[in-house]
XYZ file of C-alpha atoms in Angstrom:
611
model
C 77.021 61.512 -100.781
C 76.939 61.407 -104.551
C 74.498 63.828 -106.102
C 72.388 64.465 -103.018
C 74.661 65.525 -100.175
C 73.024 68.940 -99.934
C 73.617 71.233 -97.001
C 71.259 74.044 -97.955
C 69.909 75.922 -94.949
C 66.273 76.633 -95.760
C 64.340 78.659 -93.213
C 60.801 77.476 -92.551
C 57.998 79.999 -93.007
C 57.241 81.882 -89.811
C 54.050 80.116 -88.845
C 52.893 78.469 -85.652
C 52.286 74.739 -85.926
C 49.115 73.839 -83.999
C 49.597 71.148 -81.339
C 46.786 69.120 -82.883
C 48.823 68.702 -86.071
C 51.523 66.853 -84.150
C 49.035 64.596 -82.406
C 47.303 63.322 -85.539
C 47.494 59.565 -85.889
C 48.540 57.919 -89.136
C 46.415 54.935 -90.041
C 48.922 52.295 -91.020
C 46.832 49.488 -92.442
C 48.033 48.239 -95.817
C 44.767 49.198 -97.507
C 44.759 52.788 -96.307
C 48.456 53.165 -97.104
C 47.879 52.034 -100.665
C 44.857 54.279 -101.065
C 46.876 57.238 -99.837
C 49.760 56.367 -102.101
C 47.611 56.030 -105.196
C 45.740 59.239 -104.471
C 48.952 61.119 -103.947
C 50.479 59.718 -107.108
C 47.455 60.727 -109.103
C 47.714 64.272 -107.758
C 51.395 64.562 -108.635
C 50.934 63.610 -112.214
C 47.507 64.942 -113.045
C 48.871 68.487 -112.985
C 51.495 68.085 -115.682
C 50.994 69.454 -119.175
C 53.794 67.956 -121.239
C 54.934 64.646 -122.588
C 57.750 63.720 -120.272
C 55.881 64.550 -117.084
C 52.623 62.741 -117.845
C 53.264 59.001 -118.100
C 51.396 56.883 -120.607
C 48.794 55.455 -118.230
C 47.909 58.918 -116.959
C 47.444 60.133 -120.530
C 45.136 57.218 -121.254
C 43.018 58.081 -118.200
C 42.873 61.693 -119.409
C 41.870 60.680 -122.925
C 39.218 58.302 -121.660
C 37.203 61.224 -120.257
C 34.213 62.396 -122.327
C 35.540 65.134 -124.554
C 34.185 67.936 -126.661
C 34.887 67.678 -130.387
C 36.850 70.831 -131.074
C 36.896 70.135 -134.800
C 33.098 70.378 -134.851
C 33.434 74.138 -134.338
C 33.694 76.147 -137.537
C 36.547 78.641 -137.195
C 35.538 82.265 -137.638
C 37.218 85.662 -137.673
C 34.743 86.646 -134.961
C 34.205 84.828 -131.681
C 31.105 82.660 -132.120
C 30.481 80.921 -128.799
C 29.063 77.396 -128.662
C 27.961 75.686 -125.412
C 30.470 73.035 -124.315
C 31.439 71.026 -121.243
C 28.097 71.709 -119.570
C 28.689 75.208 -118.176
C 31.294 76.553 -120.581
C 31.418 78.210 -123.990
C 33.902 77.260 -126.705
C 35.018 78.862 -129.961
C 37.771 78.722 -132.583
C 38.918 82.012 -134.027
C 40.959 82.704 -137.145
C 44.060 84.880 -136.793
C 46.920 85.614 -139.212
C 49.806 83.162 -139.247
C 52.221 86.039 -139.947
C 51.615 89.445 -138.389
C 54.439 90.960 -140.454
C 52.726 90.261 -143.787
C 50.054 92.619 -145.165
C 46.511 91.799 -144.037
C 45.044 88.907 -145.989
C 48.407 87.689 -147.257
C 49.347 84.140 -146.317
C 47.644 81.369 -144.371
C 45.968 81.585 -140.973
C 45.995 79.875 -137.594
C 43.003 78.913 -135.486
C 43.062 79.528 -131.731
C 40.881 77.478 -129.376
C 39.026 79.388 -126.647
C 37.101 78.104 -123.642
C 35.196 80.505 -121.412
C 33.492 80.229 -118.036
C 30.948 83.080 -117.827
C 31.044 85.368 -114.798
C 28.704 84.453 -111.954
C 28.321 88.074 -110.781
C 26.587 89.738 -113.712
C 25.689 92.919 -111.799
C 29.344 93.844 -111.246
C 30.673 92.442 -114.527
C 34.249 93.574 -115.207
C 35.264 91.778 -118.398
C 37.375 88.728 -119.221
C 40.577 87.360 -117.661
C 42.798 85.415 -120.067
C 44.750 82.570 -118.449
C 48.081 81.062 -119.480
C 49.021 77.896 -117.533
C 52.738 77.871 -118.345
C 54.997 75.569 -120.274
C 55.642 76.852 -122.832
C 53.266 74.351 -124.328
C 50.434 74.354 -121.782
C 46.846 74.371 -123.030
C 44.712 77.010 -121.364
C 41.454 75.294 -122.316
C 42.528 72.190 -120.385
C 43.228 74.172 -117.200
C 39.979 76.124 -117.427
C 37.971 72.929 -117.864
C 39.337 71.612 -114.577
C 39.802 74.754 -112.488
C 37.873 77.580 -114.108
C 35.464 77.835 -111.177
C 38.319 78.035 -108.687
C 40.016 80.808 -110.668
C 36.686 82.644 -110.883
C 36.216 82.433 -107.112
C 39.737 83.713 -106.417
C 39.316 86.640 -108.830
C 35.961 87.592 -107.321
C 33.327 86.143 -109.654
C 32.749 89.293 -111.695
C 34.973 88.255 -114.604
C 34.564 85.749 -117.371
C 37.529 83.376 -117.185
C 38.996 82.417 -120.557
C 41.535 79.730 -121.332
C 43.151 79.804 -124.752
C 45.537 77.355 -126.384
C 48.600 79.246 -127.660
C 49.868 78.518 -131.156
C 51.040 74.948 -131.555
C 49.287 73.675 -128.408
C 46.063 71.925 -127.462
C 43.150 72.398 -129.844
C 44.711 75.318 -131.721
C 45.941 74.601 -135.226
C 48.378 73.967 -136.712
C 49.769 71.833 -133.903
C 53.475 71.539 -133.095
C 53.436 67.751 -133.546
C 56.565 66.201 -135.020
C 55.954 62.489 -134.381
C 53.607 60.366 -136.464
C 51.527 59.223 -133.507
C 51.310 59.352 -129.736
C 52.479 55.730 -129.557
C 55.561 56.537 -131.603
C 56.341 59.408 -129.263
C 55.742 57.271 -126.150
C 58.056 54.560 -127.418
C 60.670 57.205 -128.194
C 60.365 58.412 -124.630
C 61.160 55.048 -123.069
C 64.382 54.857 -125.093
C 65.916 57.755 -123.168
C 68.040 55.531 -120.932
C 68.718 55.545 -117.208
C 71.484 58.158 -116.950
C 71.194 61.560 -115.338
C 73.223 64.266 -117.031
C 76.875 64.228 -116.052
C 79.933 65.630 -117.809
C 81.987 62.441 -117.418
C 79.829 59.450 -118.343
C 78.704 59.988 -121.937
C 75.184 61.050 -120.964
C 75.573 64.457 -122.632
C 76.450 62.888 -125.978
C 73.438 60.590 -125.786
C 71.144 63.488 -124.858
C 72.473 65.595 -127.747
C 71.877 62.793 -130.223
C 68.286 62.412 -129.059
C 67.685 66.149 -129.301
C 69.197 66.112 -132.786
C 66.585 63.528 -133.783
C 63.745 65.677 -132.465
C 65.177 68.808 -134.051
C 65.436 67.224 -137.479
C 61.968 65.629 -137.297
C 60.463 68.980 -136.323
C 62.383 70.802 -139.035
C 60.766 68.496 -141.573
C 57.285 68.770 -140.042
C 57.244 72.457 -139.054
C 60.096 74.214 -140.862
C 58.460 74.932 -144.233
C 60.145 75.001 -147.630
C 61.540 78.534 -147.532
C 58.822 80.095 -149.695
C 56.065 82.450 -148.602
C 53.781 82.397 -151.628
C 50.620 84.492 -151.501
C 48.397 81.414 -151.575
C 50.846 79.046 -149.893
C 49.807 76.593 -147.188
C 50.848 76.626 -143.540
C 53.043 73.618 -144.266
C 54.854 75.532 -146.999
C 55.327 78.642 -144.901
C 56.437 76.541 -141.913
C 54.182 76.603 -138.837
C 57.138 76.412 -136.458
C 58.374 79.793 -137.702
C 55.240 81.519 -136.371
C 54.821 80.271 -132.792
C 56.949 82.901 -131.060
C 55.899 84.640 -127.865
C 55.648 87.913 -129.810
C 52.982 86.313 -132.006
C 51.123 84.872 -128.994
C 51.184 88.242 -127.208
C 49.653 89.775 -130.322
C 47.080 86.983 -130.426
C 46.063 87.995 -126.889
C 45.643 91.586 -128.044
C 43.446 90.456 -130.958
C 41.366 88.185 -128.696
C 40.825 91.108 -126.316
C 39.681 93.293 -129.200
C 37.358 90.594 -130.539
C 35.821 90.333 -127.067
C 34.970 94.027 -127.381
C 37.298 95.012 -124.553
C 39.822 97.820 -124.619
C 42.553 96.394 -122.389
C 43.886 92.959 -121.495
C 43.068 91.260 -118.210
C 45.448 88.377 -117.648
C 46.884 85.884 -115.163
C 49.959 84.030 -116.365
C 51.829 81.342 -114.458
C 55.443 80.215 -114.956
C 56.210 80.652 -118.687
C 53.020 82.718 -118.616
C 55.078 85.271 -116.683
C 57.362 85.606 -119.723
C 54.344 86.025 -121.992
C 53.007 88.700 -119.638
C 56.338 90.567 -119.699
C 56.325 90.514 -123.496
C 52.763 91.835 -123.666
C 53.370 94.657 -121.171
C 56.532 95.674 -123.062
C 55.011 95.461 -126.543
C 51.575 96.923 -125.732
C 51.918 98.966 -122.504
C 48.859 101.074 -123.330
C 46.734 97.909 -123.499
C 47.485 96.655 -119.971
C 44.318 96.409 -117.899
C 44.774 93.994 -114.978
C 47.880 91.881 -115.617
C 49.289 89.395 -113.068
C 52.445 87.379 -113.588
C 52.936 84.615 -111.047
C 56.123 82.533 -110.653
C 58.410 84.851 -112.584
C 61.296 84.049 -114.941
C 63.313 87.040 -116.114
C 62.415 87.343 -119.800
C 65.860 88.716 -120.640
C 67.479 85.494 -119.412
C 64.841 83.507 -121.299
C 65.380 85.434 -124.544
C 69.139 84.935 -124.323
C 68.585 81.128 -124.048
C 70.638 81.122 -120.848
C 68.312 79.177 -118.509
C 70.820 79.745 -115.719
C 68.990 81.857 -113.125
C 66.155 79.398 -112.598
C 67.756 77.231 -109.910
C 68.829 79.887 -107.411
C 66.385 78.626 -104.759
C 65.817 75.042 -105.904
C 68.069 73.462 -103.285
C 66.294 75.454 -100.578
C 62.956 74.055 -101.776
C 64.376 70.532 -101.728
C 65.899 71.088 -98.274
C 62.438 72.088 -97.038
C 61.359 68.463 -97.592
C 63.720 67.398 -94.830
C 62.870 70.368 -92.591
C 59.103 69.997 -92.849
C 59.338 66.231 -92.360
C 61.265 66.767 -89.133
C 58.963 69.572 -87.988
C 55.844 67.481 -88.589
C 57.105 64.543 -86.554
C 56.861 60.776 -87.011
C 53.055 60.761 -86.986
C 52.940 62.869 -90.142
C 56.154 61.968 -91.984
C 57.210 58.301 -92.355
C 60.840 59.328 -92.970
C 61.127 61.290 -89.706
C 64.520 61.329 -87.990
C 65.920 63.211 -84.994
C 67.075 66.197 -87.087
C 66.551 67.615 -90.579
C 70.124 66.585 -91.435
C 69.335 63.000 -90.481
C 66.178 63.047 -92.625
C 68.302 64.336 -95.484
C 70.888 61.583 -95.015
C 68.140 58.955 -95.038
C 66.568 60.329 -98.221
C 69.993 60.631 -99.844
C 70.768 57.010 -99.043
C 67.465 55.822 -100.508
C 67.898 57.670 -103.794
C 71.607 57.007 -104.221
C 71.079 53.366 -103.325
C 69.347 52.879 -106.655
C 72.615 53.563 -108.484
C 74.049 50.180 -107.525
C 70.761 48.445 -106.729
C 67.847 49.530 -108.992
C 64.491 48.169 -107.834
C 63.064 45.357 -109.922
C 59.262 45.591 -110.080
C 58.295 42.427 -111.975
C 54.543 42.379 -111.378
C 53.415 45.927 -112.044
C 49.926 46.247 -113.609
C 51.222 47.563 -116.936
C 54.180 45.208 -117.177
C 57.569 44.812 -115.508
C 59.661 47.834 -114.631
C 63.075 48.626 -113.179
C 63.097 51.713 -110.963
C 66.349 53.648 -111.420
C 67.961 56.576 -109.647
C 67.178 58.774 -112.635
C 63.462 58.005 -112.403
C 63.270 58.662 -108.681
C 65.425 61.790 -108.980
C 63.075 63.181 -111.656
C 60.110 62.242 -109.504
C 61.539 64.149 -106.530
C 62.335 67.202 -108.652
C 58.787 67.362 -109.998
C 57.383 66.889 -106.491
C 59.299 70.016 -105.417
C 57.086 72.117 -107.696
C 54.173 71.722 -105.258
C 55.447 70.591 -101.839
C 52.129 70.865 -99.976
C 50.485 68.402 -102.351
C 53.443 66.279 -103.412
C 55.833 65.845 -100.500
C 53.672 63.477 -98.398
C 53.135 60.929 -101.215
C 56.792 61.317 -102.228
C 57.771 60.332 -98.684
C 55.612 57.206 -98.960
C 57.273 56.258 -102.240
C 60.743 56.762 -100.774
C 59.749 54.542 -97.861
C 58.471 51.890 -100.278
C 61.835 51.953 -102.069
C 63.718 51.729 -98.776
C 61.664 48.754 -97.647
C 61.404 47.196 -101.104
C 57.653 47.127 -100.604
C 56.651 45.417 -103.844
C 52.938 45.986 -103.346
C 53.367 49.744 -103.063
C 55.993 49.891 -105.806
C 53.787 47.934 -108.205
C 50.942 50.354 -107.504
C 53.266 53.269 -108.211
C 54.818 51.780 -111.362
C 52.402 53.309 -113.894
C 53.314 56.732 -112.522
C 57.027 55.977 -112.682
C 57.219 55.279 -116.396
C 55.676 51.826 -116.685
C 52.675 50.749 -118.687
C 53.529 52.201 -122.105
C 51.382 50.492 -124.711
C 51.244 50.684 -128.482
C 47.848 51.923 -129.688
C 46.814 51.470 -133.283
C 44.075 54.094 -133.183
C 45.077 57.734 -133.414
C 44.435 60.018 -130.455
C 42.297 63.105 -130.848
C 44.673 65.821 -132.063
C 44.142 68.156 -129.097
C 44.957 65.364 -126.615
C 48.307 64.524 -128.182
C 51.599 65.752 -126.763
C 53.500 68.252 -128.852
C 56.941 69.761 -129.349
C 55.589 73.269 -128.739
C 58.281 73.950 -126.135
C 60.966 73.810 -128.805
C 59.131 76.012 -131.283
C 58.305 78.632 -128.644
C 61.198 78.695 -126.182
C 64.046 77.765 -128.520
C 62.617 79.971 -131.259
C 62.299 82.929 -128.875
C 65.873 82.497 -127.676
C 69.183 83.377 -129.214
C 70.514 80.499 -131.346
C 73.061 78.250 -129.643
C 76.126 76.843 -131.365
C 77.112 73.886 -129.225
C 80.656 73.224 -128.070
C 81.846 70.813 -125.395
C 83.745 73.591 -123.640
C 80.814 76.024 -123.526
C 78.418 73.376 -122.278
C 80.845 72.137 -119.626
C 81.247 75.673 -118.295
C 77.486 76.303 -118.322
C 76.672 72.975 -116.666
C 79.381 73.403 -114.023
C 77.976 76.782 -112.997
C 74.481 75.298 -112.968
C 75.659 72.487 -110.664
C 77.174 75.045 -108.301
C 73.784 76.743 -108.148
C 71.791 73.546 -107.593
C 73.396 70.175 -107.151
C 69.933 68.677 -106.902
C 68.410 70.019 -110.133
C 71.339 70.510 -112.521
C 71.337 66.870 -113.791
C 67.770 67.492 -114.975
C 67.732 71.189 -115.855
C 70.848 70.731 -117.971
C 68.670 69.382 -120.783
C 67.265 72.855 -121.541
C 70.517 74.054 -123.115
C 70.879 70.842 -125.129
C 67.341 70.994 -126.485
C 67.755 74.468 -127.894
C 71.279 73.763 -129.167
C 69.829 71.258 -131.648
C 66.861 73.389 -132.770
C 67.236 74.944 -136.220
C 63.825 76.504 -136.987
C 64.115 80.257 -136.558
C 61.012 82.427 -136.139
C 60.237 85.096 -138.669
C 59.337 87.471 -135.824
C 61.289 87.776 -132.577
C 60.500 90.735 -130.381
C 63.911 92.267 -129.616
C 62.841 95.517 -127.956
C 63.154 96.334 -124.242
C 61.442 93.879 -121.910
C 60.445 96.789 -119.732
C 57.972 99.669 -119.671
C 58.360 103.218 -118.391
C 54.594 103.346 -118.049
C 51.719 100.914 -118.480
C 48.074 101.936 -118.725
C 47.528 100.163 -115.416
C 50.159 98.750 -113.049
C 51.306 95.163 -113.397
C 51.092 92.887 -110.327
C 54.045 90.519 -109.837
C 53.566 87.558 -107.475
C 56.373 85.322 -106.232
C 57.041 82.751 -103.498
C 60.056 83.399 -101.300
C 61.525 80.110 -102.562
C 60.332 79.171 -106.053
C 61.572 75.873 -107.454
C 62.492 77.227 -110.906
C 61.585 80.942 -110.965
C 63.412 82.622 -108.073
C 62.388 85.734 -106.209
C 65.532 87.477 -107.502
C 64.096 87.240 -111.026
C 60.760 88.634 -109.823
C 62.548 91.567 -108.203
C 64.495 92.252 -111.400
C 61.270 92.326 -113.437
C 59.573 94.490 -110.806
C 62.329 97.081 -111.204
C 61.849 97.265 -114.977
C 58.070 97.844 -115.100
C 57.392 101.262 -113.633
C 54.518 101.380 -111.157
C 54.293 97.593 -110.828
C 53.606 95.912 -107.504
C 55.427 92.948 -105.993
C 53.567 90.569 -103.692
C 55.772 87.991 -101.953
C 54.270 84.817 -100.529
C 56.328 83.184 -97.773
C 56.252 79.695 -99.229
C 58.115 76.969 -101.094
C 57.276 75.693 -104.571
C 56.480 77.033 -108.026
C 54.091 79.991 -108.278
C 51.812 81.163 -105.493
C 49.509 78.239 -106.332
C 51.912 75.822 -104.644
C 50.783 76.836 -101.142
C 47.246 77.963 -100.217
C 47.253 81.521 -98.843
C 44.101 83.508 -98.157
C 46.264 86.587 -97.819
C 47.623 86.210 -101.357
C 44.201 85.383 -102.767
C 42.641 88.495 -101.236
C 45.374 90.724 -102.644
C 44.807 89.165 -106.081
C 41.057 89.710 -105.775
C 41.526 93.331 -104.672
C 43.783 93.924 -107.674
C 41.269 92.472 -110.129
C 38.293 94.222 -108.563
C 39.797 97.621 -107.731
C 43.278 97.765 -109.245
C 44.764 97.831 -105.739
C 48.523 97.191 -105.622
C 49.947 95.821 -102.338
C 52.210 98.145 -100.402
C 55.909 97.721 -101.124
C 57.347 94.993 -98.895
C 54.061 93.117 -98.431
C 54.612 89.457 -97.540
C 51.769 86.942 -97.226
C 51.898 83.881 -94.995
C 50.319 80.566 -95.997
C 47.499 78.514 -94.521
C 48.916 75.040 -95.123
C 52.377 73.471 -94.944
C 53.828 70.204 -96.306
C 53.301 67.238 -93.926
C 52.070 69.594 -91.181
C 48.780 70.533 -92.816
C 46.661 73.526 -91.867
C 48.190 76.213 -89.700
C 46.453 78.624 -87.370
C 43.709 76.241 -86.239
C 41.765 78.846 -84.259
C 41.833 81.272 -87.175
C 40.548 78.616 -89.551
C 37.772 77.615 -87.152
C 36.597 81.233 -87.064
C 36.596 81.692 -90.840
C 33.566 82.949 -92.684
C 31.831 80.685 -95.180
C 33.253 82.798 -97.993
C 36.813 82.375 -96.714
C 36.358 78.639 -96.304
C 35.164 78.349 -99.897
C 38.077 80.482 -101.049
C 40.531 78.259 -99.164
C 39.039 75.180 -100.818
C 39.603 76.764 -104.230
C 43.201 77.518 -103.284
C 43.744 73.909 -102.257
C 42.325 72.783 -105.587
C 44.636 75.132 -107.461
C 47.623 73.691 -105.551
C 47.002 70.523 -107.566
C 47.485 72.498 -110.806
C 50.976 73.904 -110.315
C 52.558 73.942 -113.795
C 55.961 72.600 -114.648
C 58.406 74.934 -116.353
C 60.635 73.913 -119.225
C 60.277 70.702 -121.193
C 59.715 68.227 -118.339
């Protein structure tokens, strides 16, 4: 069947499904179904960090929360902490815009920091810096929501610090190219209903849109070509100084300003690239450095974006396998075999090609649900299957049954409800074009040709039929980006020796950062450890695993690297729920609390790329 006739054979993790999981009864009243649907939808979208994955209504809910005024903090060359968000400390530090210029020459940037102090003062071990991915994710935002969970996983003896990399969040200057959030939102709804395909004109439309963004950003962030001694950031061009090399150096400076000798770090998704850069550039400054959900930085730096989808179809196939394994009580799309579940899902999604769903009475205004929207929704759900697959199944069922009540409830999360707002959003809550400045700037420049793109996209489709119509935008975005960074790190993305070993963590089947990439990086950083988690989804966060969490804690507390070949099983599966019921019942209080933190972190799985 068109676009979704996948035959990937994905092996389920080797866990025993407790009989009680199969006997659970689904409450089918309309009120409970809607409550479940809305809760699931909220979970799917509350974890996204970038414009195209956080619909307008979700952004408005986020902005409506009481917020700290970052601009009330006076930037300083030292870290001057101010109480914020009840139990946290916040600061803005001044760092050089251009590390290649002599000290004191040229303008500066300010970096926003948010810190959760360590609970265990007696065994204090320093500060762990967190990068939530992207590129473009704001570390302060993640720490505000999940700092306590990260602290529990790491053992409680570290301060946990989220920082907003250049161009993102509350750091300044921001990589904002549109005049307002409303202008950007309206631009987003003009994208059309076509998935990328080489034969229907969708590539030309996508290129034209990326050309618009590229030219707007060149005007806003590209500078005027002069680097006068007393010139402004605007004159120098902020977009020329947001490279990963600069951010890695920012992390070194933050570590020094904290009074610590070596970096402690946990980076997810794109954060794995940032971690590779740091360990290569400053190997003698590696303290405890974890990269989780790993993209090979060589592929990233070459602007290839073509190894990411090696296991994506296996992750998507697990939807059908887990649905079948869970049974009809747990999965509303259950059929007599995984292949039959797949055929049913394929028919639902492909059916929207000829028969898009009209949703006339959605809360935020009428909406037409297209195949492109549902396809994107399914792809994003595959980042965190444990959290996202059950509500995705309910949405697919609502489409199949044309359940207008459920579809109307889901509409705000499916692109509806965009409103024009006259008032300006707080700067740190606005979406940015940081992905372009960071990822496209880090990468080799692309000169677009129809032939080159057709070859690249064809190979991508062979790798993942499911994800290629979405992932194909990455090449197009960077092909229309013209701002080049002053500083690109072009040395080896490897280290013969680091001051302390790096820990690499990877699922067996990662949606966009495959285990093969993690193994390649492992081979390049001498002495590093590789911990494999037998799970599906992006980063280890996607599936709660006490085994993984305890290895991470042992690494942070003692520097312990897992033995080569270590594989951790998980404690929860999509649709099925908890596994090993007797083991869970016998857990200590500490393990139960740790498992709760892991479940909370499963709601924070980052996207990767500009989605």
